[in-house]
Coordinates of C-alpha atoms in Angstrom, one line a residue:
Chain A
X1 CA -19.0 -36.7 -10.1
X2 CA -16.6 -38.3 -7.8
X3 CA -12.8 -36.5 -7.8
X4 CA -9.7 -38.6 -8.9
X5 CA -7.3 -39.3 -6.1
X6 CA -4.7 -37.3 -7.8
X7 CA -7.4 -34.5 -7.7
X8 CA -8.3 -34.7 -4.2
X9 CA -4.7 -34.8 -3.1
X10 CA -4.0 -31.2 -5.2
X11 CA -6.9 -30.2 -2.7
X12 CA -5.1 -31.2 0.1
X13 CA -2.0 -29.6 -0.9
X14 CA -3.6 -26.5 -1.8
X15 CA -5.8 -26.5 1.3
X16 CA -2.5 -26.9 3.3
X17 CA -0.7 -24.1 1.7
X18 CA -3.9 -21.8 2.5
X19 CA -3.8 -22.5 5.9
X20 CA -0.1 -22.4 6.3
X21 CA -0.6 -18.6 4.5
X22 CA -3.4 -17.8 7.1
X23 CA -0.7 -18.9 10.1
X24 CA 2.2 -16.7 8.5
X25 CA 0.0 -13.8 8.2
X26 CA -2.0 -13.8 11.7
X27 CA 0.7 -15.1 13.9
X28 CA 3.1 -12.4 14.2
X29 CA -0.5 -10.3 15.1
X30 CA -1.7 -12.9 17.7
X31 CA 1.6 -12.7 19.4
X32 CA 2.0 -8.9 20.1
X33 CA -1.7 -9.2 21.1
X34 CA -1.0 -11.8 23.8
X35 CA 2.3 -10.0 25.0
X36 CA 0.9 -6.9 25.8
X37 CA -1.2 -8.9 28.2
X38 CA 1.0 -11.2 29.3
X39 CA 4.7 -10.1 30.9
X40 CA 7.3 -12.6 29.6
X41 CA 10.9 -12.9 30.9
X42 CA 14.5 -14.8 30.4
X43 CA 12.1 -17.5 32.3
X44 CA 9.5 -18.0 29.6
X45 CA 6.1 -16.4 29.9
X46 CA 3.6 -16.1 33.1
X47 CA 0.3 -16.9 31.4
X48 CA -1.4 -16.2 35.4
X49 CA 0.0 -12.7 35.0
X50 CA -2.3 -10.9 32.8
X51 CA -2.9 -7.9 33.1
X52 CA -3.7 -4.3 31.3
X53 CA -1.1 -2.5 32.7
X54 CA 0.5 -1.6 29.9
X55 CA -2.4 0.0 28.0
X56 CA -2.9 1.6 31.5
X57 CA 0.4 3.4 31.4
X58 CA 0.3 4.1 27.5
X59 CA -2.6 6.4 28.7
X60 CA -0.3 8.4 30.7
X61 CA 2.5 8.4 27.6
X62 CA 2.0 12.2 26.7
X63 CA 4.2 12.0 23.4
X64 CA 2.4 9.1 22.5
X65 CA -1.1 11.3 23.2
X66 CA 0.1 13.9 21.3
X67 CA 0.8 11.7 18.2
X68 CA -2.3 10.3 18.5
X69 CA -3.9 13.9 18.1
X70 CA -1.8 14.8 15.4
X71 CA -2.7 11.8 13.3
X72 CA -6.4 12.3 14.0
X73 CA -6.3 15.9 13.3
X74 CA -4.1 15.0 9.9
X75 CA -6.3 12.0 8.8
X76 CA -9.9 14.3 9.2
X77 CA -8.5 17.2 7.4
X78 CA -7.1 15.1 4.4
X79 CA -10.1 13.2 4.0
X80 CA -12.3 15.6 4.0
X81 CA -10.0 17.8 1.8
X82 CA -9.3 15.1 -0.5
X83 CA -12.8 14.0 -0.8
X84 CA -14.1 17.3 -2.2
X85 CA -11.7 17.6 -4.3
X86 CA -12.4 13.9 -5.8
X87 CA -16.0 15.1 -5.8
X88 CA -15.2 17.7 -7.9
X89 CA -13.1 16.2 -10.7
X90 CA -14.7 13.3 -10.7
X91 CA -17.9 15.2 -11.9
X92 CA -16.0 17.5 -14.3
X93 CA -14.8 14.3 -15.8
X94 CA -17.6 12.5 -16.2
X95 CA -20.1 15.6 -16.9
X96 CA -18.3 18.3 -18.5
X97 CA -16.1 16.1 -20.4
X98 CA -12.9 16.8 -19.3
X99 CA -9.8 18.0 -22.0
X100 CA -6.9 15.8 -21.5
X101 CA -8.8 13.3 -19.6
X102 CA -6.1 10.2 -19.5
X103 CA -3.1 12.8 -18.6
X104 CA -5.1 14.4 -15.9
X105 CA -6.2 10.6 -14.4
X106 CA -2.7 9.6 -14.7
X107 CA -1.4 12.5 -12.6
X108 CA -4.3 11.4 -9.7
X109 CA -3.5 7.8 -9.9
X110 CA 0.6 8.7 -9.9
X111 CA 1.3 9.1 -5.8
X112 CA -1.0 6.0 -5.6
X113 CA 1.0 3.8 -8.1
X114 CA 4.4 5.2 -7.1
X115 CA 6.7 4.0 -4.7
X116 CA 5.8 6.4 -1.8
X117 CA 9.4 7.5 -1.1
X118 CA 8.8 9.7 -4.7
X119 CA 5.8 11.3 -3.4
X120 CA 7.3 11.6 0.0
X121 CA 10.6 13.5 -1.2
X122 CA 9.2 15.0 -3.9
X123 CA 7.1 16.5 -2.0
X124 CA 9.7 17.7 1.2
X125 CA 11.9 19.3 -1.9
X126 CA 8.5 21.1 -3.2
X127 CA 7.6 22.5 0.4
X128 CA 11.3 23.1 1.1
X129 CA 11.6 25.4 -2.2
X130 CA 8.4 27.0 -1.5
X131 CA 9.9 28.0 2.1
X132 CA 7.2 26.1 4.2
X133 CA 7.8 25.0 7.3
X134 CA 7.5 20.9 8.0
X135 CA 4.5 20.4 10.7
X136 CA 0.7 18.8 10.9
X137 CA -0.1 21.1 7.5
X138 CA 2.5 19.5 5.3
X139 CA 1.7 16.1 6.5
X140 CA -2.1 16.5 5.9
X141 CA -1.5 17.8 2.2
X142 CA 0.8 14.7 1.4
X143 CA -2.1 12.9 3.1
X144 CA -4.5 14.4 0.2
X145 CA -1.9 13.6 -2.7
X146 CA -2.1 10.0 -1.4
X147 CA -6.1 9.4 -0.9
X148 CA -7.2 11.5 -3.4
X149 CA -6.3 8.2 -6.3
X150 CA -8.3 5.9 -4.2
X151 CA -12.0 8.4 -3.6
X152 CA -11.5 9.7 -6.6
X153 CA -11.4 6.5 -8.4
X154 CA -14.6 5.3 -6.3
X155 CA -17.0 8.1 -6.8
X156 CA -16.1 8.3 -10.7
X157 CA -17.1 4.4 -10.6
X158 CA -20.2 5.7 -9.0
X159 CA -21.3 8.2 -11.0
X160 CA -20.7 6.8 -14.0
X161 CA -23.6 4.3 -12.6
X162 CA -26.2 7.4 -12.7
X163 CA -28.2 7.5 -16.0
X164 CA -27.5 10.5 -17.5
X165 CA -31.2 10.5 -18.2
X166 CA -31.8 11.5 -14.6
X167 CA -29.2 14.8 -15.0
X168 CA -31.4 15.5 -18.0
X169 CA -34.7 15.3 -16.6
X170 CA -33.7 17.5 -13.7
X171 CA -32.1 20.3 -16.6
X172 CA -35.0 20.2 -18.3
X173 CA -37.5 20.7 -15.0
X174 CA -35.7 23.9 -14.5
X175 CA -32.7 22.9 -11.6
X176 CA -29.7 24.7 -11.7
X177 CA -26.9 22.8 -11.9
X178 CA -26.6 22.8 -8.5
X179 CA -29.7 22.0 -7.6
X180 CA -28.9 19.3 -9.5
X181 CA -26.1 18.4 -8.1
X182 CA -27.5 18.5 -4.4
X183 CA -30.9 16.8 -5.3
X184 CA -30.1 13.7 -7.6
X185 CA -26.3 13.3 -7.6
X186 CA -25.3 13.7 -4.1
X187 CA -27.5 11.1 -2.8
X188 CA -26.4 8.6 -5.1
X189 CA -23.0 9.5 -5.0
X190 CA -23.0 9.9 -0.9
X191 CA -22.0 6.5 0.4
X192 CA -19.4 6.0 -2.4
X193 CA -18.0 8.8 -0.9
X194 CA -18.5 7.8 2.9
X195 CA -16.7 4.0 1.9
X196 CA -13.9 6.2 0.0
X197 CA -13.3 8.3 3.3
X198 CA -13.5 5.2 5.6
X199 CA -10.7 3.4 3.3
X200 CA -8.7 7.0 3.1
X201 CA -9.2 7.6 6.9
X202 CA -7.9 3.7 7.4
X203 CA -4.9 4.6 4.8
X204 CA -3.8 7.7 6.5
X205 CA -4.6 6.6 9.8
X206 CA -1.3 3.6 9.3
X207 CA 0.7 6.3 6.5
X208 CA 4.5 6.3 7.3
X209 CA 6.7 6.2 4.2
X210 CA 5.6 9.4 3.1
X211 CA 4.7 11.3 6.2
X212 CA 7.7 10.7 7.4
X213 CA 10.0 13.1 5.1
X214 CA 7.0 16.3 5.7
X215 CA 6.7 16.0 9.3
X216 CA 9.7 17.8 10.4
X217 CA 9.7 17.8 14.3
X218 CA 5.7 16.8 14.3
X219 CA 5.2 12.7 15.5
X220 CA 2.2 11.1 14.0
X221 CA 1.4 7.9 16.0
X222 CA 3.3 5.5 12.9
X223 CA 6.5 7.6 13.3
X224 CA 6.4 7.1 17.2
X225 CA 5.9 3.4 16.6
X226 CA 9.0 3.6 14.7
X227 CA 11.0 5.6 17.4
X228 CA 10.0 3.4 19.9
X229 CA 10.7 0.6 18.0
X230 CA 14.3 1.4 17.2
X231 CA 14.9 1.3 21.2
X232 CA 13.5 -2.0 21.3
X233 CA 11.1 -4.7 22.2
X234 CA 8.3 -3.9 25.3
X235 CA 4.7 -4.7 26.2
X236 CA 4.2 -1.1 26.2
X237 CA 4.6 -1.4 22.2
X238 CA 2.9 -4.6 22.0
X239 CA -0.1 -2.7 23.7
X240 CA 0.1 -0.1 21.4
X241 CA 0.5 -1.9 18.2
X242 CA -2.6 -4.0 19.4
X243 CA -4.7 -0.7 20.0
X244 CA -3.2 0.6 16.1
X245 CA -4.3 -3.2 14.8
X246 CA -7.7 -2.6 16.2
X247 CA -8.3 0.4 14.9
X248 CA -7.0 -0.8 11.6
X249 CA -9.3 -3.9 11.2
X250 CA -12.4 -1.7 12.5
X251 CA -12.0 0.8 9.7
X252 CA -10.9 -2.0 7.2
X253 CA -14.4 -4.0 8.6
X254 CA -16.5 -0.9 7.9
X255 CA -15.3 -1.1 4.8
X256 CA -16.1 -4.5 4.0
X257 CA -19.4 -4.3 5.2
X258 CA -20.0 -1.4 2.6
X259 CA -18.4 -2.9 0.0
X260 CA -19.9 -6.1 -1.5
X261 CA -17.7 -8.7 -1.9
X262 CA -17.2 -8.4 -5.7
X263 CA -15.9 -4.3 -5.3
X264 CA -19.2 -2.8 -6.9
X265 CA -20.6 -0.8 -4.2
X266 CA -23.8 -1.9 -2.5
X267 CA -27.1 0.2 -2.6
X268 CA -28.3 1.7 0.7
Chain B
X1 CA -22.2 28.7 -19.8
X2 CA -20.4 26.3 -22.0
X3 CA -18.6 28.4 -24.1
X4 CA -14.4 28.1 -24.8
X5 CA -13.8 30.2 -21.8
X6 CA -15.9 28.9 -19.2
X7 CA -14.6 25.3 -20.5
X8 CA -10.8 26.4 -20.1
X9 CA -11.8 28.2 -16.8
X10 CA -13.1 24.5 -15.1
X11 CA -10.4 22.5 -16.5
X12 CA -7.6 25.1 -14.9
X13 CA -9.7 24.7 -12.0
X14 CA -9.6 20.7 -12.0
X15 CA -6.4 20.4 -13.2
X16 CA -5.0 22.7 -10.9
X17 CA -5.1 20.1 -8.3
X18 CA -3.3 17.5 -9.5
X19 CA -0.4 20.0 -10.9
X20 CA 0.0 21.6 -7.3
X21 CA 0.2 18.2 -5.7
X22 CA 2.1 16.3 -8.1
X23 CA 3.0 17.7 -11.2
X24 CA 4.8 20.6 -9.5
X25 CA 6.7 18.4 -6.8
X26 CA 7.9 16.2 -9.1
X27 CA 9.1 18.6 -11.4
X28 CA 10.9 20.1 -8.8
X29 CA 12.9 16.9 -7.7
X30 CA 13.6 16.3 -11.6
X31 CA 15.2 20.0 -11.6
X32 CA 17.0 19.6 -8.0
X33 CA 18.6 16.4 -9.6
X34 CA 20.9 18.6 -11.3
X35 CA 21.9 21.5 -8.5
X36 CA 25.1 20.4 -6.3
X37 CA 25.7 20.7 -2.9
X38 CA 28.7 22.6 -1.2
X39 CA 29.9 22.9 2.5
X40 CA 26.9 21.6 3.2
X41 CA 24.8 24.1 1.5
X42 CA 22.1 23.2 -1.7
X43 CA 23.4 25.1 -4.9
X44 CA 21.3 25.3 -8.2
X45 CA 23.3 24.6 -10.9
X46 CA 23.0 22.6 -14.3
X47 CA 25.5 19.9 -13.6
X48 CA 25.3 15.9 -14.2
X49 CA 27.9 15.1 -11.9
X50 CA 25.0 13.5 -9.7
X51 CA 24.1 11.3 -12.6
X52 CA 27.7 10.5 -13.0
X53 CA 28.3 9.4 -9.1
X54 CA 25.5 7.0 -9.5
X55 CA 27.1 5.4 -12.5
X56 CA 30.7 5.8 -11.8
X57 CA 30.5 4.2 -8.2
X58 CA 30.3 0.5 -8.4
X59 CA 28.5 0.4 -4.8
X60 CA 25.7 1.9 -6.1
X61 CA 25.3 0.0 -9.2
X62 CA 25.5 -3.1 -7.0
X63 CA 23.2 -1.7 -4.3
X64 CA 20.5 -0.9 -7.5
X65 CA 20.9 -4.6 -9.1
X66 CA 20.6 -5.9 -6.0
X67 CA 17.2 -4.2 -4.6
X68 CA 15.6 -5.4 -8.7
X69 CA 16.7 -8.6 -7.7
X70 CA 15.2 -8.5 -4.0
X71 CA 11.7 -6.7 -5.3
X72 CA 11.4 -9.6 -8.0
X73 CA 12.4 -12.6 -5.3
X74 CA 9.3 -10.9 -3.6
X75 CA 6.8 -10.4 -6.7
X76 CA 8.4 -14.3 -7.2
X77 CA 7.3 -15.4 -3.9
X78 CA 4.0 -13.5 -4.1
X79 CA 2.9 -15.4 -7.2
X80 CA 4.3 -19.0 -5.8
X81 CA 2.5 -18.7 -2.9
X82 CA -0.6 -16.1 -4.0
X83 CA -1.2 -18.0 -7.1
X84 CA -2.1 -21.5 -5.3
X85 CA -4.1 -19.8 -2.6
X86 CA -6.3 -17.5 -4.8
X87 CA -6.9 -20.4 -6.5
X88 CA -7.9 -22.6 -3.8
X89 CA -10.1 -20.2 -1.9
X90 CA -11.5 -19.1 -5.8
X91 CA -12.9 -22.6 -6.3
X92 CA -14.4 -22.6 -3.1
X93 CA -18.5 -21.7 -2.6
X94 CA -20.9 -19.8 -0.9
X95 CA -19.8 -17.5 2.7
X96 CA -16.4 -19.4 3.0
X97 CA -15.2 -17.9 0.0
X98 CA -15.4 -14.3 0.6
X99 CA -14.6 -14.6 4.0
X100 CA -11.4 -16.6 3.5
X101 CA -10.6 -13.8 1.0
X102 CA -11.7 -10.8 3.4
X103 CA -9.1 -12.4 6.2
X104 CA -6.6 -12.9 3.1
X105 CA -6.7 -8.9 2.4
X106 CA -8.0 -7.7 6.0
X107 CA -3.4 -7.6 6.4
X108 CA -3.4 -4.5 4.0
X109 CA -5.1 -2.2 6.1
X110 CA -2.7 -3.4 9.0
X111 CA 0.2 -0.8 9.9
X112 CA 3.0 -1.4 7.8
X113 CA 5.3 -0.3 11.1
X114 CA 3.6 -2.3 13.5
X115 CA 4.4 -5.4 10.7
X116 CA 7.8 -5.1 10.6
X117 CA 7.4 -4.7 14.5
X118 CA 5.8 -7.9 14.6
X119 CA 7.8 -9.9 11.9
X120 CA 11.2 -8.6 13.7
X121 CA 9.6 -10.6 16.9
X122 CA 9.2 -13.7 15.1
X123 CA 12.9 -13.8 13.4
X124 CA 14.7 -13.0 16.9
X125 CA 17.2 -14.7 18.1
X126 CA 14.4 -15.1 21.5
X127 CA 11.5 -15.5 18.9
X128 CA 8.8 -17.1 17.8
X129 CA 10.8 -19.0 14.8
X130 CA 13.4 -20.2 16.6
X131 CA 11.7 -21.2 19.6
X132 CA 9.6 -23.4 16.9
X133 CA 12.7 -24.8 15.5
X134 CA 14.5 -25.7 18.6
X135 CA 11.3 -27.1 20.2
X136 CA 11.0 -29.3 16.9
X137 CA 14.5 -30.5 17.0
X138 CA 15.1 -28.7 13.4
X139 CA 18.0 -26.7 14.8
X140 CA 20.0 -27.5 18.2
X141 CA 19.9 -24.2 19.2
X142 CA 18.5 -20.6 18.0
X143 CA 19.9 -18.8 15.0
X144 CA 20.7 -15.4 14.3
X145 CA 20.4 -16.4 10.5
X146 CA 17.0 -14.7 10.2
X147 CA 17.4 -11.4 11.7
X148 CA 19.4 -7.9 10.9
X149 CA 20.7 -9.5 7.3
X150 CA 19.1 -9.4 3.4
X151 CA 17.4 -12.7 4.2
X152 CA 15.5 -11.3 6.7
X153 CA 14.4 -8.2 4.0
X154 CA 13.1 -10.4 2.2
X155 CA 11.3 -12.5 4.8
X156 CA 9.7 -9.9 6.0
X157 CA 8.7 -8.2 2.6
X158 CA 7.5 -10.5 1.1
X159 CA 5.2 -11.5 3.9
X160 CA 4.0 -8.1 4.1
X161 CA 3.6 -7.8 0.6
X162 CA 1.5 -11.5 0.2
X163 CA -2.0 -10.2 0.5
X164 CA -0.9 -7.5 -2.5
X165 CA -0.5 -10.4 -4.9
X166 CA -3.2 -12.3 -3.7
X167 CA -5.6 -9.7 -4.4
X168 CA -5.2 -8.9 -8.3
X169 CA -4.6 -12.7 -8.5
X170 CA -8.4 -13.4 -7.3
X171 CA -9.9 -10.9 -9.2
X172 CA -8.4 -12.1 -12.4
X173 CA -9.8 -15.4 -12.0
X174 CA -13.0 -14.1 -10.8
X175 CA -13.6 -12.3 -13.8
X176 CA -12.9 -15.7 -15.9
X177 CA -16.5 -16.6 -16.8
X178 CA -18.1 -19.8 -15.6
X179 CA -19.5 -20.4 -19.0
X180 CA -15.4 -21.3 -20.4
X181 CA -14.9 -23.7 -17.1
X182 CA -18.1 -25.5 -17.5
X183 CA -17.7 -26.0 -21.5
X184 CA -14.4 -27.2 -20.5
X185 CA -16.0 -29.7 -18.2
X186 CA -18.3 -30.5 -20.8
X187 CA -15.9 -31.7 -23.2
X188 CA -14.5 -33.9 -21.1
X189 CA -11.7 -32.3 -19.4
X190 CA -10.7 -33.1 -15.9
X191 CA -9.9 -30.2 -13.4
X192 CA -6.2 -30.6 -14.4
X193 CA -6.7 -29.9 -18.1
X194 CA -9.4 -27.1 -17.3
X195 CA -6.7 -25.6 -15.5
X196 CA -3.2 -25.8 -17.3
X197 CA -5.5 -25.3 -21.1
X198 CA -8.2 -22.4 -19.7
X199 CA -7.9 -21.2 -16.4
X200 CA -3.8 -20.6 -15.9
X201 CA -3.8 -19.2 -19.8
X202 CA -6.6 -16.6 -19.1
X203 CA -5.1 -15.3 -15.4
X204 CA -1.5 -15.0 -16.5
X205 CA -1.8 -11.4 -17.4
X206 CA -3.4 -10.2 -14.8
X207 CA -1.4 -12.3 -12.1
X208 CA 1.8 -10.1 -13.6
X209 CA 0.4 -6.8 -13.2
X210 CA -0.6 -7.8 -10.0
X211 CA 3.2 -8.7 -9.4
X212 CA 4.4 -6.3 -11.2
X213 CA 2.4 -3.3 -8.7
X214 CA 4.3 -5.3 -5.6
X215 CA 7.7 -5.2 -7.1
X216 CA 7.2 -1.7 -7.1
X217 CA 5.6 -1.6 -3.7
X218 CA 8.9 -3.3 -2.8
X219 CA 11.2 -1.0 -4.6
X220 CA 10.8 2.3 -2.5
X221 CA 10.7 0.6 0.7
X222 CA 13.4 2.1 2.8
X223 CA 11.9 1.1 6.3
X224 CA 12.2 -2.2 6.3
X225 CA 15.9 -2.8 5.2
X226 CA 16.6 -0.5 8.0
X227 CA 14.8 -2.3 10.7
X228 CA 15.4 -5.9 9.8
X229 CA 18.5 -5.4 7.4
X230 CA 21.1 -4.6 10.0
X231 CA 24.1 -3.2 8.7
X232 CA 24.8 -4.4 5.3
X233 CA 20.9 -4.9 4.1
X234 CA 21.2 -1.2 1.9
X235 CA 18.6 -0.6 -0.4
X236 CA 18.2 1.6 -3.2
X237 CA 15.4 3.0 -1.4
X238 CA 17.5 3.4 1.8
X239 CA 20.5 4.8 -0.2
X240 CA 17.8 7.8 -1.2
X241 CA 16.0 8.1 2.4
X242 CA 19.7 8.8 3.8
X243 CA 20.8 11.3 1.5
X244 CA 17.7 13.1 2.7
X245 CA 18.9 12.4 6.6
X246 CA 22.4 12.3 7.6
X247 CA 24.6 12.1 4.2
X248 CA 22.4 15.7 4.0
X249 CA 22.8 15.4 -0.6
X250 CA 19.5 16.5 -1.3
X251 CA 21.0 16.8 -5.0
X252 CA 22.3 13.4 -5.0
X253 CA 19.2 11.9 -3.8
X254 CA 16.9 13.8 -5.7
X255 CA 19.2 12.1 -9.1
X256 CA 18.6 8.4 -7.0
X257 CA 14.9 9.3 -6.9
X258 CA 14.9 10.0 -10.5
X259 CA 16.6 7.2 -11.8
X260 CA 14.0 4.9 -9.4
X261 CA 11.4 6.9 -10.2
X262 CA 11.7 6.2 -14.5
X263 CA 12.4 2.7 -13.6
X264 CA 9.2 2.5 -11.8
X265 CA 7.3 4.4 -14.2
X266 CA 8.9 1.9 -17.0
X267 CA 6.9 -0.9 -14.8
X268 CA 3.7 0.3 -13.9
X269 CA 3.8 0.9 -17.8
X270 CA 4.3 -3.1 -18.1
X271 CA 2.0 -3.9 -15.3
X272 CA -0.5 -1.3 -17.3
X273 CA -0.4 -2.9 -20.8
X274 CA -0.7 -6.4 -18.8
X275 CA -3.9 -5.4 -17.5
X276 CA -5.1 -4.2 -20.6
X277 CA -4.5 -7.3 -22.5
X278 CA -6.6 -9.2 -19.4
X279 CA -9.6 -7.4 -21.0

């Protein structure tokens, strides 16, 4: 069937407004890419100047090393902290039936769905009470609060996939629960949990809004970005807000590539 | 194994999560919302006179209207632009599809630092934007109109916030089922029709929750307005994040945080029931 003009020209229009999308999105990227490469000046830009001198020197930036520790450090100890932890409620919902289900869903969802300034102070005026010092351990727990929405709502979508048949057959053969657990579950469950941590690694890996009120005199790599950032404009920054964008978009690919396209998780 | 105890014993243990990290803290700003603060010292105390400053002082009435209306210009942007594009890249087939979409959300796993970074280069007064527009011949020479003023927030907001619209946007129409298209193409109606009568009809819900979770993306945001808002792009969110700094009223901005925090609740409540009715 061949498409009225009037048809073919709400194409165009909407194909336009895609592509005009895709250049308001990518651009501002594609140009801190090419200026940490390229020097510019008050007389335009030297294209034959290249060079990877600033991701030479960023290597000798100790307090930007240092951050880059400190986020690393945080983002492995949250995951793997908060990945347990959504193991673990995720199977007491789903197989021991929790009490209170919705109330205690909502309160793992809530530093997802809020505005992350709430969980961020909320959480600086919980530490402060408590008398704990700001550092790499308060960061890592806000970290957990954070992440813990997103794998926990991943594995339960996962394990609700596991006949409860299965569970059964294995009770009735004798297995303890967790023999259970370790024999049938966990492999099922495992790359629900691996894509979970990827996407949580990628999330805390980029976190600033709430990290920033528990970090006290500790720089994760966003919150030097920002420091730097408030100085000004240099390739140095371009360089490193290339090598953060890379990292990013790996992680985010990984992702991807676990994830079929329609968010149901694909079978290994 | 499964009697009462062992029953009360697991859900302490799984709920006890959850309470630590959240039910606790938030409890605890909710309280601190009503201590005071005096030379420069936090006192608990049972007062409302936070509550009070927020309504009695017109500034931050303003400053609170004003941030609603800037988070809705960018859930209203989101949808004018989102809506078209989901659609377009929706209707598309095969590889193209998916991959248009991956690139389309591949921006929310970007650094939200290193994209105000990047979007403060662009609206310059030596950037990208105006180096466009001066080359085209739009302006005679560059403006300062787009940088370190409320436009700018909400340039660079909503941009940032596009590919969180989007998202919800395609995955309402995906889960629209052929079978209502195709009847609709059966009995005659053109793509127009199909549209306006079935599609728009079916997706509207789900296209305002979808808005509805960027608003409140939008609301807390207290980076932004401080990087591209110069001095008079205040927030509500900013208001809060500088009682915490150099104002030093934890009290006061522990009342702020509740007030945004009920609002925001109230929302995601909307957004909530708008995604229930979807199904």
């Amino acid at each position: 069937m061949r498409k009225s003009l009037a048809e073919r020209s709400v194409d165009w229009v909407l194909g336009g407004l895609t592509v005009i999308t895709f250049l308001v999105l990518y651009t501002p990227v594609l140009i801190s890419a090419i200026f940490s490469i390229v020097p510019t000046d008050r007389n335009g830009v030297h294209w034959n100047e290249a060079s990877l001198q600033w991701y030479g020197q960023l290597l000798g930036n100790t307090s930007v090393l240092n951050a880059v520790e400190t986020t690393l450090i945080v983002g492995l100890i949250s995951v793997a902290i908060a990945t347990a932890l959504a193991i673990a409620i995720a199977l007491y919902v789903e197989w021991e039936g929790a009490m209170m289900r919705r109330l205690l869903e909502l309160f793992v969802y809530l530093p997802f769905l809020m505005p992350p300034i709430i969980t961020g102070l909320s959480l600086l005026i919980y530490f402060n009470g408590l008398g704990i010092p700001r550092g790499t351990a308060t960061i890592a727990i806000g970290h957990v609060a954070l992440v813990l929405a997103i794998l926990y709502r991943l594995v339960l979508t996962r394990l609700q996939s596991i006949p409860r048949s299965m569970i059964e057959a294995s009770a009735d053969l004798g297995a303890t629960r967790w023999q259970t657990f370790a024999r049938v579950i966990w492999p099922q469950l495992r790359s629900a949990a691996v894509t979970g941590a990827v996407l949580a690694l990628t999330i805390s890996f980029d976190e600033t809004f709430v990290t920033f009120f528990l970090a006290g005199d500790t720089t994760t790599l966003p919150l030097r970005l920002w420091g730097m950032m408030r100085v000004g404009f240099s390739p140095e920054i371009n360089a490193l807000v290339t090598i953060v964008l890379g990292v990013s978009i790996t992680l985010a690919a990984i992702v991807a590539l676990r994830l079929n396209p329609r968010g149901t998780l694909e079978e290994e | 194994m499964t009697s009462r105890t062992s029953r009360l014993l697991l859900f302490a243990l799984a709920a006890s999560v959850p309470l630590l990290l959240v039910v606790l803290p938030i409890g605890n700003f909710f309280v601190m919302s009503f201590w005071r603060v005096s030379d420069n010292v936090i006192v608990p105390d049972a007062t409302l006179a936070n509550y009070a400053g927020f309504l009695e002082n017109d500034a931050y009435w303003r400053t609170f209207l004003f941030t609603i209306g800037l988070c809705a210009a960018v859930a209203g942007i989101g949808i004018a632009i989102g809506y078209p594009v989901s659609y377009f890249i929706w209707r598309l087939r095969g590889r193209i599809k998916y991959l248009l979409l991956l690139l389309l959300i591949l921006p929310l796993f970007m650094s939200y630092i290193v994209k105000i970074y990047t979007m403060r280069s662009i609206l310059g007064l030596n950037g990208f934007l105006n180096k466009f527009l001066v080359f085209t011949g739009i302006l005679d020479q560059p403006s300062t109109l787009f940088l370190y003023n409320r436009t700018a927030i909400l340039i660079t907001m909503a941009t940032i916030l596009l590919p969180f619209v989007i998202l919800p946007i395609f995955l309402t129409l995906e889960r629209i089922p052929k079978s209502l298209t195709q009847a609709s193409a059966d009995l005659g109606a053109g793509a127009g029709t199909t549209f306006w009568r079935v599609v728009l009809p079916l997706s509207l819900p789900g296209t305002a929750a979808g808005a509805l979770f960027t608003f409140v993306l939008a609301l807390g945001d207290y980076i932004t307005p401080q990087m591209v808002g110069g001095p008079n792009g205040f927030t509500f969110g900013r208001v809060i994040w500088s009682q915490f700094g150099l104002a030093y009223n934890w009290p006061f901005g522990a009342a702020l945080a509740v007030i945004m925090f009920l609002f925001a609740l109230a929302v995601i409540g909307l957004a909530a029931f708008m995604a229930a009715r979807q199904r």
